């Protein structure tokens, strides 16, 4: 409880650390913050060419929005995924990359992974804003769903930072963690229906057995992607089961991350 | 010295480190090692107790590896003691390395705000002291330039200036008096004197015995992690010097 109080009392530090990331990131670039948009757009183009034109993947038609545009459908899943993976990567490295600070000054160290979550979140917010605009222009009606989508974004932030906090501690002990995580994230992305629709997995499950789908859907990111698509692409309420699943997972993972981090925080300076 | 005038109470503090024979932080080496621990324990600070009276400058002396810096880091809450406790009365600030946390691409102004908030200052408080901080550092002309363009002296002066203006009750200093040119050194010395005049406490580590004698009222002498002597600055530094000479012979 005292730790929470201290975190709250030093919230200005969190803001300043976040702004350090946000401002520092695109200094001395001509395009500045625009780079944060160019990156996902480039990824979108690559996946669209490969999966839409070459493999002829068909997204489901938005119900009730009626949208049938692969790149937009893709982005509704890809942007949350990119956010998640950037927070996990940045958060797990935040101890090692700020070791100079940790070894010289006392402050609640949890602000470091939090500031990564917030600064990456700032970029994500811009990306999602552009996506909503595009969806609106191409005939969807995501505007009404923005408040709910924002709530789900907050949930994803809690989930991501929870994972990042656990890995950050592990990474201080074993630097293998960062390399291992890169591989896991890569595989995890393909195990999540981001570039292909869930119906492909459902078809496969019909041939092999229902357990495939059950196991597949244990992946919290699958649920998050599903919920974001329901809200923004389909423009409808997500399934109650999915909603409860992501609320529970975010709560549990964040609490676990918080617990692991706060228990190990005191020894960080000597371990780094 | 009674307890109510002590700014810092160091009570039987010990700090140990684990020395690994292989300094290889990989999963493979952990698995290969198995359950056996190959770590040796090393007590960097061993059962040290003293009190620092309020409103005085207190020095820590000792040879390299005597545990001064470890003790200082423990005072600054960067390390946690494995045994014993440290009680600080009032807000403590540490000056172990100035300018840590500066972002090279950000301007001096932005870094002042960032660094001050790392040291626990609120935005309002920085606003109020901003001019004073900049004036003390003497980098007025370059305050809106990115700090990566600063000379190392300017960098350190700005960092130092932020730290001394955080207005702590207890200031923990690690040999940073060696920063800047002669004029700046004199300025920082004056600042420390001003501190103690205002009833604040300064704890510093230094290898320069003349400096210690000049600035400190009391001194603790550490030797291989244990406390050899604590007391009046003149007496303790004399004993320390004598021990150094004896050892050479």
Short mmCIF file of C-alpha atoms in Angstrom, two decimals:
data_model
loop_
_atom_site.label_atom_id
_atom_site.label_comp_id
_atom_site.label_asym_id
_atom_site.label_seq_id
_atom_site.Cartn_x
_atom_site.Cartn_y
_atom_site.Cartn_z
CA UNK A 1 0.00 0.00 0.00
CA UNK A 2 2.82 2.39 0.86
CA UNK A 3 4.38 1.49 -2.47
CA UNK A 4 1.22 2.47 -4.33
CA UNK A 5 1.19 5.73 -2.41
CA UNK A 6 4.74 6.45 -3.40
CA UNK A 7 4.00 5.68 -7.04
CA UNK A 8 1.10 8.08 -6.92
CA UNK A 9 3.09 10.80 -5.16
CA UNK A 10 5.75 10.66 -7.88
CA UNK A 11 3.34 10.58 -10.79
CA UNK A 12 4.94 13.71 -12.22
CA UNK A 13 8.10 11.70 -12.73
CA UNK A 14 6.13 9.21 -14.80
CA UNK A 15 4.88 12.07 -16.95
CA UNK A 16 8.38 13.45 -17.38
CA UNK A 17 9.92 10.09 -18.22
CA UNK A 18 7.16 9.52 -20.76
CA UNK A 19 7.74 12.90 -22.36
CA UNK A 20 11.46 12.16 -22.47
CA UNK A 21 10.69 9.11 -24.63
CA UNK A 22 8.11 10.87 -26.75
CA UNK A 23 10.19 13.98 -27.39
CA UNK A 24 13.53 12.23 -27.67
CA UNK A 25 12.45 9.59 -30.12
CA UNK A 26 12.08 11.63 -33.28
CA UNK A 27 14.46 14.49 -32.54
CA UNK A 28 16.59 15.43 -35.52
CA UNK A 29 14.33 13.69 -38.00
CA UNK A 30 12.69 15.70 -40.76
CA UNK A 31 9.41 13.80 -40.59
CA UNK A 32 9.25 13.71 -36.79
CA UNK A 33 6.19 12.05 -35.30
CA UNK A 34 5.08 11.11 -38.81
CA UNK A 35 7.55 8.24 -38.65
CA UNK A 36 5.36 6.51 -36.14
CA UNK A 37 2.65 6.38 -38.82
CA UNK A 38 4.89 5.43 -41.73
CA UNK A 39 6.04 2.31 -39.96
CA UNK A 40 2.62 0.63 -39.61
CA UNK A 41 1.60 1.85 -43.07
CA UNK A 42 4.62 0.15 -44.60
CA UNK A 43 3.84 -3.05 -42.70
CA UNK A 44 0.24 -2.80 -43.87
CA UNK A 45 1.31 -2.51 -47.50
CA UNK A 46 3.59 -5.53 -47.26
CA UNK A 47 0.96 -7.75 -45.65
CA UNK A 48 -1.73 -6.52 -48.01
CA UNK A 49 0.33 -7.34 -51.08
CA UNK A 50 1.42 -10.72 -49.76
CA UNK A 51 -1.80 -11.94 -48.19
CA UNK A 52 -4.50 -10.16 -50.10
CA UNK A 53 -3.12 -10.32 -53.63
CA UNK A 54 -0.84 -13.34 -53.54
CA UNK A 55 -2.48 -15.69 -51.02
CA UNK A 56 -5.96 -14.22 -51.60
CA UNK A 57 -6.90 -14.20 -47.93
CA UNK A 58 -10.48 -13.02 -47.48
CA UNK A 59 -11.46 -11.18 -44.34
CA UNK A 60 -15.00 -11.61 -43.14
CA UNK A 61 -17.41 -8.90 -44.16
CA UNK A 62 -17.98 -6.47 -41.33
CA UNK A 63 -21.29 -7.16 -39.63
CA UNK A 64 -23.19 -4.80 -39.44
CA UNK A 65 -20.71 -2.31 -40.94
CA UNK A 66 -20.53 -4.07 -44.30
CA UNK A 67 -16.85 -3.26 -44.70
CA UNK A 68 -14.83 -5.65 -46.86
CA UNK A 69 -11.38 -4.09 -47.09
CA UNK A 70 -8.42 -6.29 -46.18
CA UNK A 71 -5.92 -3.54 -45.22
CA UNK A 72 -8.37 -1.95 -42.76
CA UNK A 73 -9.39 -5.29 -41.35
CA UNK A 74 -5.71 -6.15 -40.97
CA UNK A 75 -4.88 -2.91 -39.17
CA UNK A 76 -7.65 -3.43 -36.57
CA UNK A 77 -5.65 -6.44 -35.39
CA UNK A 78 -2.13 -5.37 -36.31
CA UNK A 79 -2.06 -2.06 -34.44
CA UNK A 80 -3.00 -3.61 -31.07
CA UNK A 81 -0.45 -6.35 -31.69
CA UNK A 82 2.31 -3.88 -32.55
CA UNK A 83 1.51 -1.95 -29.39
CA UNK A 84 1.70 -5.09 -27.30
CA UNK A 85 5.00 -6.22 -28.75
CA UNK A 86 6.59 -2.77 -28.49
CA UNK A 87 5.59 -2.44 -24.83
CA UNK A 88 6.90 -5.90 -24.00
CA UNK A 89 10.20 -5.29 -25.80
CA UNK A 90 10.68 -1.76 -24.51
CA UNK A 91 9.55 -2.59 -21.00
CA UNK A 92 11.76 -5.62 -20.62
CA UNK A 93 14.77 -3.61 -21.78
CA UNK A 94 13.93 -0.60 -19.63
CA UNK A 95 15.99 -1.82 -16.67
CA UNK A 96 19.14 -2.48 -18.65
CA UNK A 97 18.88 0.64 -20.80
CA UNK A 98 18.36 2.84 -17.74
CA UNK A 99 20.91 1.09 -15.57
CA UNK A 100 22.91 4.32 -15.23
CA UNK A 101 19.92 5.98 -13.65
CA UNK A 102 18.97 3.03 -11.45
CA UNK A 103 22.47 2.79 -10.03
CA UNK A 104 22.74 6.47 -9.21
CA UNK A 105 19.37 7.76 -8.08
CA UNK A 106 16.56 6.43 -5.98
CA UNK A 107 13.04 6.60 -7.42
CA UNK A 108 10.28 4.03 -7.77
CA UNK A 109 11.67 1.92 -10.59
CA UNK A 110 8.24 0.86 -11.75
CA UNK A 111 7.94 4.20 -13.49
CA UNK A 112 10.37 2.94 -16.12
CA UNK A 113 8.17 0.18 -17.60
CA UNK A 114 5.15 2.44 -17.03
CA UNK A 115 6.75 5.23 -19.02
CA UNK A 116 7.42 2.85 -21.90
CA UNK A 117 3.78 1.79 -21.80
CA UNK A 118 2.64 5.39 -21.85
CA UNK A 119 5.01 6.69 -24.51
CA UNK A 120 4.31 3.78 -26.85
CA UNK A 121 0.65 4.30 -26.02
CA UNK A 122 0.90 7.88 -27.20
CA UNK A 123 2.07 6.69 -30.61
CA UNK A 124 -0.58 3.98 -30.67
CA UNK A 125 -3.28 6.53 -29.94
CA UNK A 126 -2.29 8.51 -33.02
CA UNK A 127 -2.23 5.35 -35.14
CA UNK A 128 -5.65 4.28 -33.91
CA UNK A 129 -6.99 7.78 -34.57
CA UNK A 130 -5.88 7.57 -38.18
CA UNK A 131 -7.36 4.07 -38.47
CA UNK A 132 -10.73 5.20 -37.11
CA UNK A 133 -10.71 8.06 -39.58
CA UNK A 134 -9.98 5.67 -42.46
CA UNK A 135 -12.71 3.24 -41.34
CA UNK A 136 -15.17 6.12 -41.15
CA UNK A 137 -14.24 7.36 -44.64
CA UNK A 138 -14.60 3.90 -46.18
CA UNK A 139 -18.11 3.44 -44.88
CA UNK A 140 -17.87 2.06 -41.36
CA UNK A 141 -19.21 3.82 -38.30
CA UNK A 142 -16.53 3.31 -35.62
CA UNK A 143 -16.98 6.76 -34.05
CA UNK A 144 -19.65 5.64 -31.57
CA UNK A 145 -17.42 2.81 -30.43
CA UNK A 146 -14.44 4.99 -29.57
CA UNK A 147 -15.15 5.16 -25.80
CA UNK A 148 -15.39 1.38 -25.52
CA UNK A 149 -12.32 0.93 -27.72
CA UNK A 150 -10.38 3.28 -25.43
CA UNK A 151 -11.32 1.13 -22.44
CA UNK A 152 -10.10 -1.98 -24.23
CA UNK A 153 -6.87 -0.14 -25.09
CA UNK A 154 -6.36 0.55 -21.39
CA UNK A 155 -6.94 -3.14 -20.66
CA UNK A 156 -4.36 -4.12 -23.26
CA UNK A 157 -1.91 -1.63 -21.73
CA UNK A 158 -2.33 -3.31 -18.33
CA UNK A 159 -1.86 -6.73 -19.86
CA UNK A 160 1.24 -5.65 -21.81
CA UNK A 161 2.93 -3.88 -18.91
CA UNK A 162 2.22 -6.84 -16.64
CA UNK A 163 4.06 -9.13 -19.03
CA UNK A 164 6.81 -6.52 -19.48
CA UNK A 165 7.39 -6.13 -15.72
CA UNK A 166 7.88 -9.87 -15.21
CA UNK A 167 10.25 -10.10 -18.16
CA UNK A 168 12.15 -6.98 -17.08
CA UNK A 169 13.08 -8.65 -13.81
CA UNK A 170 13.98 -11.90 -15.57
CA UNK A 171 16.12 -9.95 -18.03
CA UNK A 172 18.18 -8.45 -15.22
CA UNK A 173 19.12 -11.96 -14.12
CA UNK A 174 19.42 -13.53 -17.54
CA UNK A 175 20.06 -11.38 -20.56
CA UNK A 176 18.85 -14.31 -22.64
CA UNK A 177 15.35 -13.09 -21.98
CA UNK A 178 15.46 -10.32 -24.55
CA UNK A 179 16.59 -12.61 -27.36
CA UNK A 180 14.22 -15.35 -26.35
CA UNK A 181 11.31 -12.90 -26.22
CA UNK A 182 12.00 -11.71 -29.77
CA UNK A 183 11.52 -15.25 -31.03
CA UNK A 184 8.47 -15.91 -28.87
CA UNK A 185 6.81 -12.69 -30.01
CA UNK A 186 7.39 -13.59 -33.63
CA UNK A 187 5.75 -16.99 -33.19
CA UNK A 188 3.02 -15.50 -31.03
CA UNK A 189 2.07 -13.09 -33.78
CA UNK A 190 1.49 -15.92 -36.25
CA UNK A 191 -0.51 -17.82 -33.64
CA UNK A 192 -2.87 -14.87 -33.43
CA UNK A 193 -5.39 -14.22 -36.21
CA UNK A 194 -3.93 -10.89 -37.27
CA UNK A 195 -3.05 -11.38 -40.90
CA UNK A 196 -5.42 -14.31 -41.50
CA UNK A 197 -9.03 -14.67 -40.30
CA UNK A 198 -10.07 -16.93 -37.44
CA UNK A 199 -12.31 -18.85 -39.88
CA UNK A 200 -9.19 -20.58 -41.26
CA UNK A 201 -8.50 -22.01 -37.81
CA UNK A 202 -12.16 -22.93 -37.39
CA UNK A 203 -12.03 -24.86 -40.67
CA UNK A 204 -8.93 -26.68 -39.56
CA UNK A 205 -10.53 -27.46 -36.21
CA UNK A 206 -13.46 -29.08 -37.98
CA UNK A 207 -11.04 -31.55 -39.61
CA UNK A 208 -8.77 -32.20 -36.66
CA UNK A 209 -10.97 -31.75 -33.63
CA UNK A 210 -12.56 -29.03 -31.59
CA UNK A 211 -9.76 -29.01 -29.05
CA UNK A 212 -7.58 -27.17 -31.59
CA UNK A 213 -9.86 -24.16 -31.47
CA UNK A 214 -10.17 -24.31 -27.68
CA UNK A 215 -6.41 -24.31 -27.27
CA UNK A 216 -5.97 -21.66 -29.93
CA UNK A 217 -8.40 -19.35 -28.20
CA UNK A 218 -6.55 -19.52 -24.89
CA UNK A 219 -4.24 -16.89 -26.35
CA UNK A 220 -5.29 -13.57 -24.75
CA UNK A 221 -4.09 -11.62 -27.79
CA UNK A 222 -6.55 -13.56 -29.95
CA UNK A 223 -9.35 -12.24 -27.74
CA UNK A 224 -8.01 -8.70 -27.80
CA UNK A 225 -7.76 -8.72 -31.61
CA UNK A 226 -11.27 -10.14 -31.82
CA UNK A 227 -12.68 -7.46 -29.53
CA UNK A 228 -10.93 -4.61 -31.37
CA UNK A 229 -12.28 -5.91 -34.69
CA UNK A 230 -15.79 -6.25 -33.28
CA UNK A 231 -15.74 -2.67 -32.11
CA UNK A 232 -13.96 -0.89 -34.95
CA UNK A 233 -14.41 -3.03 -38.05
CA UNK A 234 -17.79 -4.68 -37.40
CA UNK A 235 -19.14 -1.90 -35.17
CA UNK A 236 -20.88 -4.14 -32.68
CA UNK A 237 -20.58 -5.26 -29.07
CA UNK A 238 -17.98 -7.97 -28.54
CA UNK A 239 -18.99 -11.38 -27.17
CA UNK A 240 -19.48 -11.33 -23.41
CA UNK A 241 -17.13 -14.31 -23.07
CA UNK A 242 -14.31 -12.48 -24.87
CA UNK A 243 -14.83 -9.36 -22.78
CA UNK A 244 -14.74 -11.25 -19.50
CA UNK A 245 -11.70 -13.16 -20.69
CA UNK A 246 -9.63 -10.06 -21.43
CA UNK A 247 -10.73 -8.30 -18.23
CA UNK A 248 -9.70 -11.31 -16.17
CA UNK A 249 -6.42 -11.89 -17.99
CA UNK A 250 -5.40 -8.22 -17.79
CA UNK A 251 -6.20 -8.09 -14.10
CA UNK A 252 -4.33 -11.28 -13.28
CA UNK A 253 -1.27 -10.59 -15.43
CA UNK A 254 -0.94 -7.01 -14.22
CA UNK A 255 -1.24 -8.00 -10.57
CA UNK A 256 1.30 -10.75 -11.05
CA UNK A 257 3.71 -8.40 -12.84
CA UNK A 258 3.28 -5.75 -10.17
CA UNK A 259 3.94 -8.28 -7.43
CA UNK A 260 7.02 -9.78 -9.07
CA UNK A 261 8.45 -6.36 -9.85
CA UNK A 262 7.88 -4.77 -6.47
CA UNK A 263 9.36 -7.79 -4.70
CA UNK A 264 12.56 -7.62 -6.75
CA UNK A 265 12.86 -3.89 -7.18
CA UNK A 266 15.16 -3.27 -4.22
CA UNK A 267 17.92 -5.45 -5.54
CA UNK A 268 17.92 -4.06 -9.08
CA UNK A 269 20.75 -1.57 -8.48
CA UNK A 270 23.19 -4.24 -7.37
CA UNK A 271 22.18 -6.79 -9.97
CA UNK A 272 22.57 -4.51 -12.96
CA UNK B 1 24.68 13.44 20.87
CA UNK B 2 21.06 12.73 21.63
CA UNK B 3 18.74 10.96 19.25
CA UNK B 4 16.53 13.96 18.56
CA UNK B 5 19.33 15.96 16.97
CA UNK B 6 20.61 13.14 14.78
CA UNK B 7 19.76 13.65 11.13
CA UNK B 8 20.91 10.18 10.18
CA UNK B 9 21.11 7.12 12.38
CA UNK B 10 23.09 4.23 10.97
CA UNK B 11 22.30 1.25 13.15
CA UNK B 12 24.37 -1.93 12.76
CA UNK B 13 24.22 -1.78 9.00
CA UNK B 14 25.65 -4.61 6.94
CA UNK B 15 25.61 -5.09 3.22
CA UNK B 16 26.79 -8.17 1.43
CA UNK B 17 27.39 -8.90 -2.20
CA UNK B 18 27.54 -12.21 -3.91
CA UNK B 19 30.65 -12.87 -5.87
CA UNK B 20 30.09 -15.28 -8.70
CA UNK B 21 33.05 -17.13 -9.97
CA UNK B 22 31.65 -17.00 -13.46
CA UNK B 23 30.24 -13.64 -14.21
CA UNK B 24 28.13 -15.01 -16.98
CA UNK B 25 24.51 -14.00 -16.73
CA UNK B 26 23.00 -16.50 -19.07
CA UNK B 27 20.39 -19.13 -18.62
CA UNK B 28 22.78 -21.78 -19.81
CA UNK B 29 25.29 -21.08 -17.06
CA UNK B 30 22.50 -21.09 -14.48
CA UNK B 31 21.28 -24.47 -15.68
CA UNK B 32 24.79 -25.90 -15.84
CA UNK B 33 25.46 -24.67 -12.35
CA UNK B 34 22.36 -26.50 -11.19
CA UNK B 35 21.35 -26.11 -7.61
CA UNK B 36 24.84 -25.63 -6.31
CA UNK B 37 25.57 -22.07 -5.47
CA UNK B 38 29.04 -21.05 -6.47
CA UNK B 39 28.55 -17.58 -5.05
CA UNK B 40 30.84 -16.40 -2.31
CA UNK B 41 29.55 -13.85 0.10
CA UNK B 42 31.44 -10.65 0.52
CA UNK B 43 30.55 -8.19 3.23
CA UNK B 44 31.20 -4.76 1.75
CA UNK B 45 29.85 -3.06 4.86
CA UNK B 46 29.96 -4.98 8.10
CA UNK B 47 28.06 -3.95 11.22
CA UNK B 48 28.61 -0.21 10.97
CA UNK B 49 26.88 2.13 13.41
CA UNK B 50 27.12 5.89 13.81
CA UNK B 51 24.96 8.97 14.05
CA UNK B 52 25.22 12.09 11.98
CA UNK B 53 24.19 15.20 13.89
CA UNK B 54 21.83 17.64 12.23
CA UNK B 55 23.31 20.73 10.60
CA UNK B 56 26.81 19.37 10.24
CA UNK B 57 29.02 18.16 7.45
CA UNK B 58 29.99 14.57 7.93
CA UNK B 59 32.82 12.90 6.05
CA UNK B 60 33.45 9.28 5.15
CA UNK B 61 37.07 8.31 4.61
CA UNK B 62 38.88 5.09 3.91
CA UNK B 63 40.94 3.42 1.27
CA UNK B 64 39.63 2.07 -2.01
CA UNK B 65 37.28 -0.81 -1.39
CA UNK B 66 36.70 0.06 2.23
CA UNK B 67 32.93 0.25 1.70
CA UNK B 68 32.50 4.03 1.61
CA UNK B 69 30.61 4.09 -1.65
CA UNK B 70 28.50 1.10 -0.74
CA UNK B 71 27.54 2.78 2.51
CA UNK B 72 26.80 6.01 0.68
CA UNK B 73 24.59 4.18 -1.81
CA UNK B 74 22.80 2.53 1.07
CA UNK B 75 22.24 5.97 2.61
CA UNK B 76 20.86 7.12 -0.75
CA UNK B 77 18.39 4.19 -0.79
CA UNK B 78 19.95 2.73 -3.93
CA UNK B 79 21.09 -0.34 -2.01
CA UNK B 80 19.19 -1.88 0.86
CA UNK B 81 21.03 -3.09 3.94
CA UNK B 82 21.04 -6.86 4.50
CA UNK B 83 21.09 -6.25 8.24
CA UNK B 84 20.53 -3.25 10.45
CA UNK B 85 18.70 -0.09 9.54
CA UNK B 86 19.20 3.47 8.43
CA UNK B 87 16.93 6.23 9.68
CA UNK B 88 16.87 9.50 7.80
CA UNK B 89 15.15 12.49 9.34
CA UNK B 90 13.88 14.65 6.53
CA UNK B 91 14.12 14.62 2.77
CA UNK B 92 17.31 13.16 1.44
CA UNK B 93 18.88 13.80 -1.94
CA UNK B 94 21.86 12.06 -3.37
CA UNK B 95 24.56 13.40 -5.58
CA UNK B 96 26.36 10.29 -6.65
CA UNK B 97 26.71 11.19 -10.24
CA UNK B 98 25.52 14.47 -11.60
CA UNK B 99 23.53 14.64 -14.77
CA UNK B 100 22.43 11.02 -14.64
CA UNK B 101 19.22 10.78 -16.56
CA UNK B 102 20.02 13.63 -18.90
CA UNK B 103 18.72 12.89 -22.35
CA UNK B 104 21.34 14.04 -24.87
CA UNK B 105 18.83 15.10 -27.54
CA UNK B 106 16.75 17.22 -25.18
CA UNK B 107 17.58 20.82 -24.37
CA UNK B 108 19.14 21.98 -21.13
CA UNK B 109 15.81 23.42 -20.07
CA UNK B 110 13.93 20.16 -20.67
CA UNK B 111 16.63 18.22 -18.89
CA UNK B 112 16.47 20.47 -15.84
CA UNK B 113 12.79 19.60 -15.46
CA UNK B 114 13.38 15.92 -16.13
CA UNK B 115 16.32 15.63 -13.77
CA UNK B 116 14.63 17.61 -11.02
CA UNK B 117 11.61 15.34 -11.15
CA UNK B 118 13.83 12.26 -10.96
CA UNK B 119 15.24 13.83 -7.79
CA UNK B 120 11.72 14.26 -6.49
CA UNK B 121 10.84 17.87 -7.28
CA UNK B 122 7.42 18.96 -8.49
CA UNK B 123 6.98 21.07 -11.59
CA UNK B 124 5.85 24.09 -9.57
CA UNK B 125 8.96 23.91 -7.44
CA UNK B 126 11.20 23.74 -10.48
CA UNK B 127 9.40 26.71 -12.02
CA UNK B 128 10.13 28.71 -8.90
CA UNK B 129 13.81 27.79 -8.82
CA UNK B 130 14.53 27.56 -12.52
CA UNK B 131 16.36 30.89 -12.88
CA UNK B 132 18.40 30.19 -9.79
CA UNK B 133 19.40 26.77 -11.10
CA UNK B 134 20.46 28.13 -14.47
CA UNK B 135 22.32 31.05 -12.96
CA UNK B 136 24.22 28.84 -10.57
CA UNK B 137 25.24 26.49 -13.37
CA UNK B 138 26.40 29.38 -15.56
CA UNK B 139 25.04 27.90 -18.80
CA UNK B 140 22.40 30.59 -19.42
CA UNK B 141 23.39 31.09 -23.03
CA UNK B 142 23.04 27.44 -23.91
CA UNK B 143 20.00 26.48 -21.88
CA UNK B 144 17.88 25.85 -25.00
CA UNK B 145 20.55 23.83 -26.78
CA UNK B 146 20.53 20.02 -26.67
CA UNK B 147 22.83 18.92 -23.86
CA UNK B 148 24.81 16.64 -26.17
CA UNK B 149 26.41 19.85 -27.48
CA UNK B 150 27.51 20.85 -23.99
CA UNK B 151 31.09 20.62 -22.90
CA UNK B 152 31.59 18.06 -20.17
CA UNK B 153 32.07 20.88 -17.67
CA UNK B 154 28.77 22.52 -18.59
CA UNK B 155 27.01 19.18 -18.43
CA UNK B 156 28.28 18.47 -14.95
CA UNK B 157 27.65 22.00 -13.71
CA UNK B 158 24.05 21.91 -14.82
CA UNK B 159 23.52 18.50 -13.23
CA UNK B 160 25.15 19.63 -10.02
CA UNK B 161 23.10 22.80 -9.95
CA UNK B 162 19.83 20.88 -10.29
CA UNK B 163 20.80 18.52 -7.50
CA UNK B 164 21.78 21.18 -4.96
CA UNK B 165 18.64 23.13 -5.70
CA UNK B 166 16.31 20.26 -4.85
CA UNK B 167 16.44 21.64 -1.33
CA UNK B 168 16.99 18.44 0.62
CA UNK B 169 17.41 18.23 4.38
CA UNK B 170 20.17 15.69 3.95
CA UNK B 171 22.54 15.76 1.02
CA UNK B 172 24.62 12.71 0.20
CA UNK B 173 27.64 13.56 -1.95
CA UNK B 174 30.22 11.33 -3.63
CA UNK B 175 33.35 13.22 -4.59
CA UNK B 176 31.51 15.51 -6.93
CA UNK B 177 33.31 18.50 -5.51
CA UNK B 178 35.92 17.72 -8.07
CA UNK B 179 33.67 19.08 -10.81
CA UNK B 180 34.13 22.20 -12.84
CA UNK B 181 36.88 24.79 -12.73
CA UNK B 182 38.24 26.58 -9.68
CA UNK B 183 35.52 29.20 -9.63
CA UNK B 184 32.77 26.64 -9.76
CA UNK B 185 34.41 24.57 -7.06
CA UNK B 186 34.43 27.59 -4.79
CA UNK B 187 30.78 28.24 -5.61
CA UNK B 188 29.81 24.67 -4.70
CA UNK B 189 31.82 24.90 -1.48
CA UNK B 190 29.91 28.03 -0.57
CA UNK B 191 26.67 26.25 -1.37
CA UNK B 192 27.52 23.44 1.04
CA UNK B 193 28.39 25.93 3.75
CA UNK B 194 25.09 27.67 3.17
CA UNK B 195 23.43 24.28 3.54
CA UNK B 196 24.83 23.58 6.95
CA UNK B 197 24.16 27.15 8.05
CA UNK B 198 20.49 26.49 7.28
CA UNK B 199 20.58 23.49 9.60
CA UNK B 200 20.89 20.93 6.83
CA UNK B 201 23.15 17.94 6.85
CA UNK B 202 25.78 17.02 4.29
CA UNK B 203 27.41 13.61 4.12
CA UNK B 204 30.33 13.32 1.75
CA UNK B 205 32.95 10.90 0.61
CA UNK B 206 36.31 12.22 -0.41
CA UNK B 207 39.85 11.03 -0.86
CA UNK B 208 41.21 14.49 -0.32
CA UNK B 209 42.05 14.78 3.37
CA UNK B 210 42.66 18.56 3.27
CA UNK B 211 39.20 18.97 1.81
CA UNK B 212 37.70 16.73 4.48
CA UNK B 213 39.41 18.68 7.25
CA UNK B 214 38.28 21.95 5.80
CA UNK B 215 34.66 21.01 5.28
CA UNK B 216 33.74 18.34 7.80
CA UNK B 217 33.07 18.55 11.49
CA UNK B 218 32.95 14.83 11.99
CA UNK B 219 34.42 11.94 10.15
CA UNK B 220 33.91 8.18 10.04
CA UNK B 221 36.84 6.04 8.99
CA UNK B 222 35.97 2.79 7.26
CA UNK B 223 38.40 -0.04 6.81
CA UNK B 224 37.53 -3.22 4.91
CA UNK B 225 33.87 -2.68 5.54
CA UNK B 226 34.11 -2.10 9.27
CA UNK B 227 34.10 1.12 11.20
CA UNK B 228 37.57 1.92 12.56
CA UNK B 229 36.88 5.22 14.19
CA UNK B 230 34.28 7.95 14.28
CA UNK B 231 34.65 11.40 15.77
CA UNK B 232 36.16 14.81 15.39
CA UNK B 233 37.51 15.44 11.88
CA UNK B 234 41.00 16.53 12.91
CA UNK B 235 41.61 13.56 15.17
CA UNK B 236 40.25 10.87 12.89
CA UNK B 237 42.02 12.10 9.75
CA UNK B 238 45.26 12.28 11.74
CA UNK B 239 44.90 8.66 12.85
CA UNK B 240 44.00 7.66 9.33
CA UNK B 241 47.04 9.38 7.88
CA UNK B 242 49.22 7.74 10.47
CA UNK B 243 47.82 4.32 9.59
CA UNK B 244 48.54 4.92 5.91
CA UNK B 245 52.12 5.84 6.69
CA UNK B 246 52.56 2.87 9.04
CA UNK B 247 51.34 0.55 6.37
CA UNK B 248 53.85 1.78 3.87
CA UNK B 249 56.75 1.11 6.19
#
